[in-house]
Tab-separated table of C-alpha atoms and ligand atoms in Angstrom:
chain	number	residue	atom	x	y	z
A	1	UNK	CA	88.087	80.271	97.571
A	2	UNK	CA	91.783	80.012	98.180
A	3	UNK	CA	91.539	75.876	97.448
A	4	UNK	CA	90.247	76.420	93.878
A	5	UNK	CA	92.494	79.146	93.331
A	6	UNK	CA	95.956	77.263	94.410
A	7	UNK	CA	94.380	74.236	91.780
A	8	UNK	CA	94.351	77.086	89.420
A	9	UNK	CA	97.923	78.233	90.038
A	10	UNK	CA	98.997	74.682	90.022
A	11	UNK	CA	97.404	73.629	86.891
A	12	UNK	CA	96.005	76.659	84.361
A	13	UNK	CA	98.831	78.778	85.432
A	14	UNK	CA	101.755	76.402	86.023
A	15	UNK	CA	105.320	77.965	84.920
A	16	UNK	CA	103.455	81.770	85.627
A	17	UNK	CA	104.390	81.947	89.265
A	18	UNK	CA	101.786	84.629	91.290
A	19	UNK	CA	104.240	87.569	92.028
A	20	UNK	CA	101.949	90.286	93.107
A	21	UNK	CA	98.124	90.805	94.111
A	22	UNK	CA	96.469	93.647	92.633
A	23	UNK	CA	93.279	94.772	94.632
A	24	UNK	CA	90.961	97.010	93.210
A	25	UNK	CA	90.196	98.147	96.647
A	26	UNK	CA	89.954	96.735	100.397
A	27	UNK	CA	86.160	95.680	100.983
A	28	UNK	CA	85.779	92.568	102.910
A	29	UNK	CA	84.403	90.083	100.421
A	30	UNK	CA	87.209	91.581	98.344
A	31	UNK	CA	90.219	90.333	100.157
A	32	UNK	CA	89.133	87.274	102.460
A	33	UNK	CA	91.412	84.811	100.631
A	34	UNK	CA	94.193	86.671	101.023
A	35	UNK	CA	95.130	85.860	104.790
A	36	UNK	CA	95.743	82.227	103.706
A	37	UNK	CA	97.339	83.008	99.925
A	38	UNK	CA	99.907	84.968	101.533
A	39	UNK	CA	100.688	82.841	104.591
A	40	UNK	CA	101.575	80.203	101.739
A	41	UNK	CA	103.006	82.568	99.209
A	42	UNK	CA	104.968	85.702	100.070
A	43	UNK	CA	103.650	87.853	97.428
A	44	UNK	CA	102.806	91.708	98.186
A	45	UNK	CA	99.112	92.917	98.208
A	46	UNK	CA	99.129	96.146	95.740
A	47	UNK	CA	96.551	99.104	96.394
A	48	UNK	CA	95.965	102.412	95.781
A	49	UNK	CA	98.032	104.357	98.621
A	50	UNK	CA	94.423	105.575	100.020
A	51	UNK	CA	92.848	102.169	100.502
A	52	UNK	CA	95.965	101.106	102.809
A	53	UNK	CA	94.867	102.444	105.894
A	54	UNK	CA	91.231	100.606	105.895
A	55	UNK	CA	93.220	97.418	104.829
A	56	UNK	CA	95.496	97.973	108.464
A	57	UNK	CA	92.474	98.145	110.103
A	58	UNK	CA	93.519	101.902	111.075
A	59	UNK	CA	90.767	103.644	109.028
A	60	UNK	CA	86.668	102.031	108.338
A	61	UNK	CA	84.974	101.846	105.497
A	62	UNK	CA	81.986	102.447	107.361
A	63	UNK	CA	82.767	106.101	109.013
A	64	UNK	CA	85.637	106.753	106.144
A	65	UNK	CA	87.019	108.909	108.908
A	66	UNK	CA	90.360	108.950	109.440
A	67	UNK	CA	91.416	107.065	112.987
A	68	UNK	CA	88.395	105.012	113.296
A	69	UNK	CA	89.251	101.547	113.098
A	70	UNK	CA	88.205	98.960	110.466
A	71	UNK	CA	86.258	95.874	112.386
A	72	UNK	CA	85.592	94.847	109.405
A	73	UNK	CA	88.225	93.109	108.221
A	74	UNK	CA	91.357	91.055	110.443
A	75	UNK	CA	94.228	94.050	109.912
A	76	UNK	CA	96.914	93.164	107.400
A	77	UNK	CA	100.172	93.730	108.837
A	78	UNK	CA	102.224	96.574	106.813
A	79	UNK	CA	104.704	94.810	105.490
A	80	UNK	CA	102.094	92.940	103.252
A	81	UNK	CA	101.132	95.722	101.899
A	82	UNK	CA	102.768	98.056	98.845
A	83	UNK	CA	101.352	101.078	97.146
A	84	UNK	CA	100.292	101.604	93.871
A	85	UNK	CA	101.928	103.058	91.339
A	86	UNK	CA	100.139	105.080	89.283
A	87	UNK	CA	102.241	105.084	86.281
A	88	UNK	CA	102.885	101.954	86.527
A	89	UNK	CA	102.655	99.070	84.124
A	90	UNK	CA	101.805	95.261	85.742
A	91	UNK	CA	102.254	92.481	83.350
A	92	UNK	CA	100.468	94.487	81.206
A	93	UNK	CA	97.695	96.010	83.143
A	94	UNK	CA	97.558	99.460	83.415
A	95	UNK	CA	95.441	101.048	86.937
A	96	UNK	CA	93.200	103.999	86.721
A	97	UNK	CA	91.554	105.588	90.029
A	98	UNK	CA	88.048	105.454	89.557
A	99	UNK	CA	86.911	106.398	92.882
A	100	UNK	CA	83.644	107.288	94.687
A	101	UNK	CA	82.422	103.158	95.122
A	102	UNK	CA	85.621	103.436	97.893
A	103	UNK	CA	87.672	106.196	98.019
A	104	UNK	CA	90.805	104.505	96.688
A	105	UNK	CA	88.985	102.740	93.961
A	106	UNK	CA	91.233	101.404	90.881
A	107	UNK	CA	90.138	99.707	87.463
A	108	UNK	CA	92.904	97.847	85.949
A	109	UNK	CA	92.546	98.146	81.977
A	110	UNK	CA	94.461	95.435	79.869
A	111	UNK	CA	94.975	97.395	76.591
A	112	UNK	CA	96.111	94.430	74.554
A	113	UNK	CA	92.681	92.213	74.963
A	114	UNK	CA	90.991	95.521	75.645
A	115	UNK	CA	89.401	93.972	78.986
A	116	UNK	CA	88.554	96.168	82.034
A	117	UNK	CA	88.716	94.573	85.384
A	118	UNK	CA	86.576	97.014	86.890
A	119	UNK	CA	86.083	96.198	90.574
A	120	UNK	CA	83.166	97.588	92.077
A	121	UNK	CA	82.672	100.614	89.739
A	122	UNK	CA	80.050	98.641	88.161
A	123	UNK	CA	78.071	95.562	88.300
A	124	UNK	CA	76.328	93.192	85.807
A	125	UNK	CA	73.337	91.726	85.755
A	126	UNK	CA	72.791	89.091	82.989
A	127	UNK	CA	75.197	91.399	80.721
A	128	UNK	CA	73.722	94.832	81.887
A	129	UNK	CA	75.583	97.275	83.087
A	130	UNK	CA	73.863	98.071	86.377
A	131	UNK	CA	74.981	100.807	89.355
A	132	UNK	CA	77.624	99.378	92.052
A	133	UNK	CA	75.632	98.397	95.294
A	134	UNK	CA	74.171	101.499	96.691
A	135	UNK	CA	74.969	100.323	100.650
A	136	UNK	CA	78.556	99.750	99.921
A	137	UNK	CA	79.323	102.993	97.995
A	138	UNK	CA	80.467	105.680	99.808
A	139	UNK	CA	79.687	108.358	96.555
A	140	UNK	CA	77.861	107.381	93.921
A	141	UNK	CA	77.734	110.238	92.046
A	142	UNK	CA	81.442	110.163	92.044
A	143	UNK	CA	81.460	106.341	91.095
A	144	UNK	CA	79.225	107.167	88.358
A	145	UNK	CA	81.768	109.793	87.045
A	146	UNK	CA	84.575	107.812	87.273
A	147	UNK	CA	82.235	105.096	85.227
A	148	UNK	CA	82.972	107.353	82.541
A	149	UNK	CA	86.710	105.314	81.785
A	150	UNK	CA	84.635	102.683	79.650
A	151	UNK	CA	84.120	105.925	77.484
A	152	UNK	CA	87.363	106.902	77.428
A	153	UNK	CA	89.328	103.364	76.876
A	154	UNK	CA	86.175	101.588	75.374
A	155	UNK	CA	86.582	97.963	76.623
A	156	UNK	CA	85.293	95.395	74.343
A	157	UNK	CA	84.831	93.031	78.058
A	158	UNK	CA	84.108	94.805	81.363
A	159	UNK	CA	84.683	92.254	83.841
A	160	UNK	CA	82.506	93.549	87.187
A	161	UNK	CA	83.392	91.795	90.551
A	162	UNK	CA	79.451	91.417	91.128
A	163	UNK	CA	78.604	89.371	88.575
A	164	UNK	CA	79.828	88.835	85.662
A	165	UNK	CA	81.129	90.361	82.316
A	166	UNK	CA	79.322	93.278	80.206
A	167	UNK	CA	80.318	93.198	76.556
A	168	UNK	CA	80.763	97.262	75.255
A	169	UNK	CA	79.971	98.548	78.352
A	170	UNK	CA	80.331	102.031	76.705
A	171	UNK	CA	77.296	101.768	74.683
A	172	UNK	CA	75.249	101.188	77.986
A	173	UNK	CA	77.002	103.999	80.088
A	174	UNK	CA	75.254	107.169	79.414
A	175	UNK	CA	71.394	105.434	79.769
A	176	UNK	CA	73.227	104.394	83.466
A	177	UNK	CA	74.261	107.434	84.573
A	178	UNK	CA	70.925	109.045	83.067
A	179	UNK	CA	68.924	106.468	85.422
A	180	UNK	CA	68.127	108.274	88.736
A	181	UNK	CA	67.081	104.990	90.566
A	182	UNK	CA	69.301	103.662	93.299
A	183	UNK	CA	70.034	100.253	91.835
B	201	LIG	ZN1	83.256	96.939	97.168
């Protein structure tokens, strides 16, 4: 994915140099690019402070526990690497934890277009707001809970990694959370 992306930055982006990647957290098919992207540009990857150690390969997203290694994923080395800051502002897009899909999960709300880009705390399914993938989450009844920010910050566009874009994503929340069913 890294080819179409460098055409983007070359072409739709052009004069808005990348300065900073913002994960929402460190799951494999989340971060693959990124070992080529940063060999070419020398940009820091930002994430939550508790999603660094599974992103050095020093803690796994399959155990959670702390010391086991991540096999996962080829380690990052450190100096890639740069915590979040919670209180912070970037280029307009403001992180909130929403954990329990990974234990440093983080949506990233853009107040001015009132878009969410919310990771893995969701996905979408032809506009529905559906459960993040049961095998991948390592507490869905916290994820759930934390899916409560489209509540609070009412997004007109949820933008879900997996697959696609839910429009008022509040207005579907509480018929989620009331659905016992895994997916
Ligand atoms: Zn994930």
């Amino acid at each position: 994915m890294w080819g179409s992306l460098r055409e983007e930055l070359r072409t739709t982006f052009r004069g808005h140099p990348l300065t900073r990647i913002l994960l929402t957290h460190g799951h494999t098919d989340h971060v693959g690019m990124l070992y080529e992207l940063t060999e070419e540009i020398a940009v820091p990857i930002t994430a939550h402070e508790i999603e660094l150690p599974f992103l050095t390969g020093e803690r796994s997203y399959t155990t959670l526990r702390e010391g086991s290694k991540n096999k996962d994923i080829p380690p990052f080395a450190k100096n890639k690497l740069e915590p979040l800051n919670l209180k912070g502002d970037y280029g307009g897009l403001i992180p909130y934890p929403t954990p329990g899909h990974s234990l440093g999960h983080v949506a990233y709300y853009h107040p001015e277009d009132r878009i969410l880009l919310a990771g893995d705390l969701f996905t979408a399914f032809f506009g529905k707001l559906r459960k993040p993938i049961h095998k991948f989450t390592a507490n869905m009844e916290e994820s759930l809970q934390s899916g409560a920010i489209v509540e609070r910050l009412q997004p007109e566009l949820t933008a879900c990694s997996h697959c696609g874009v839910v429009k008022e994503a509040s207005l579907q929340y509480r018929n989620l959370v009331k659905d016992r069913s895994l997916a």
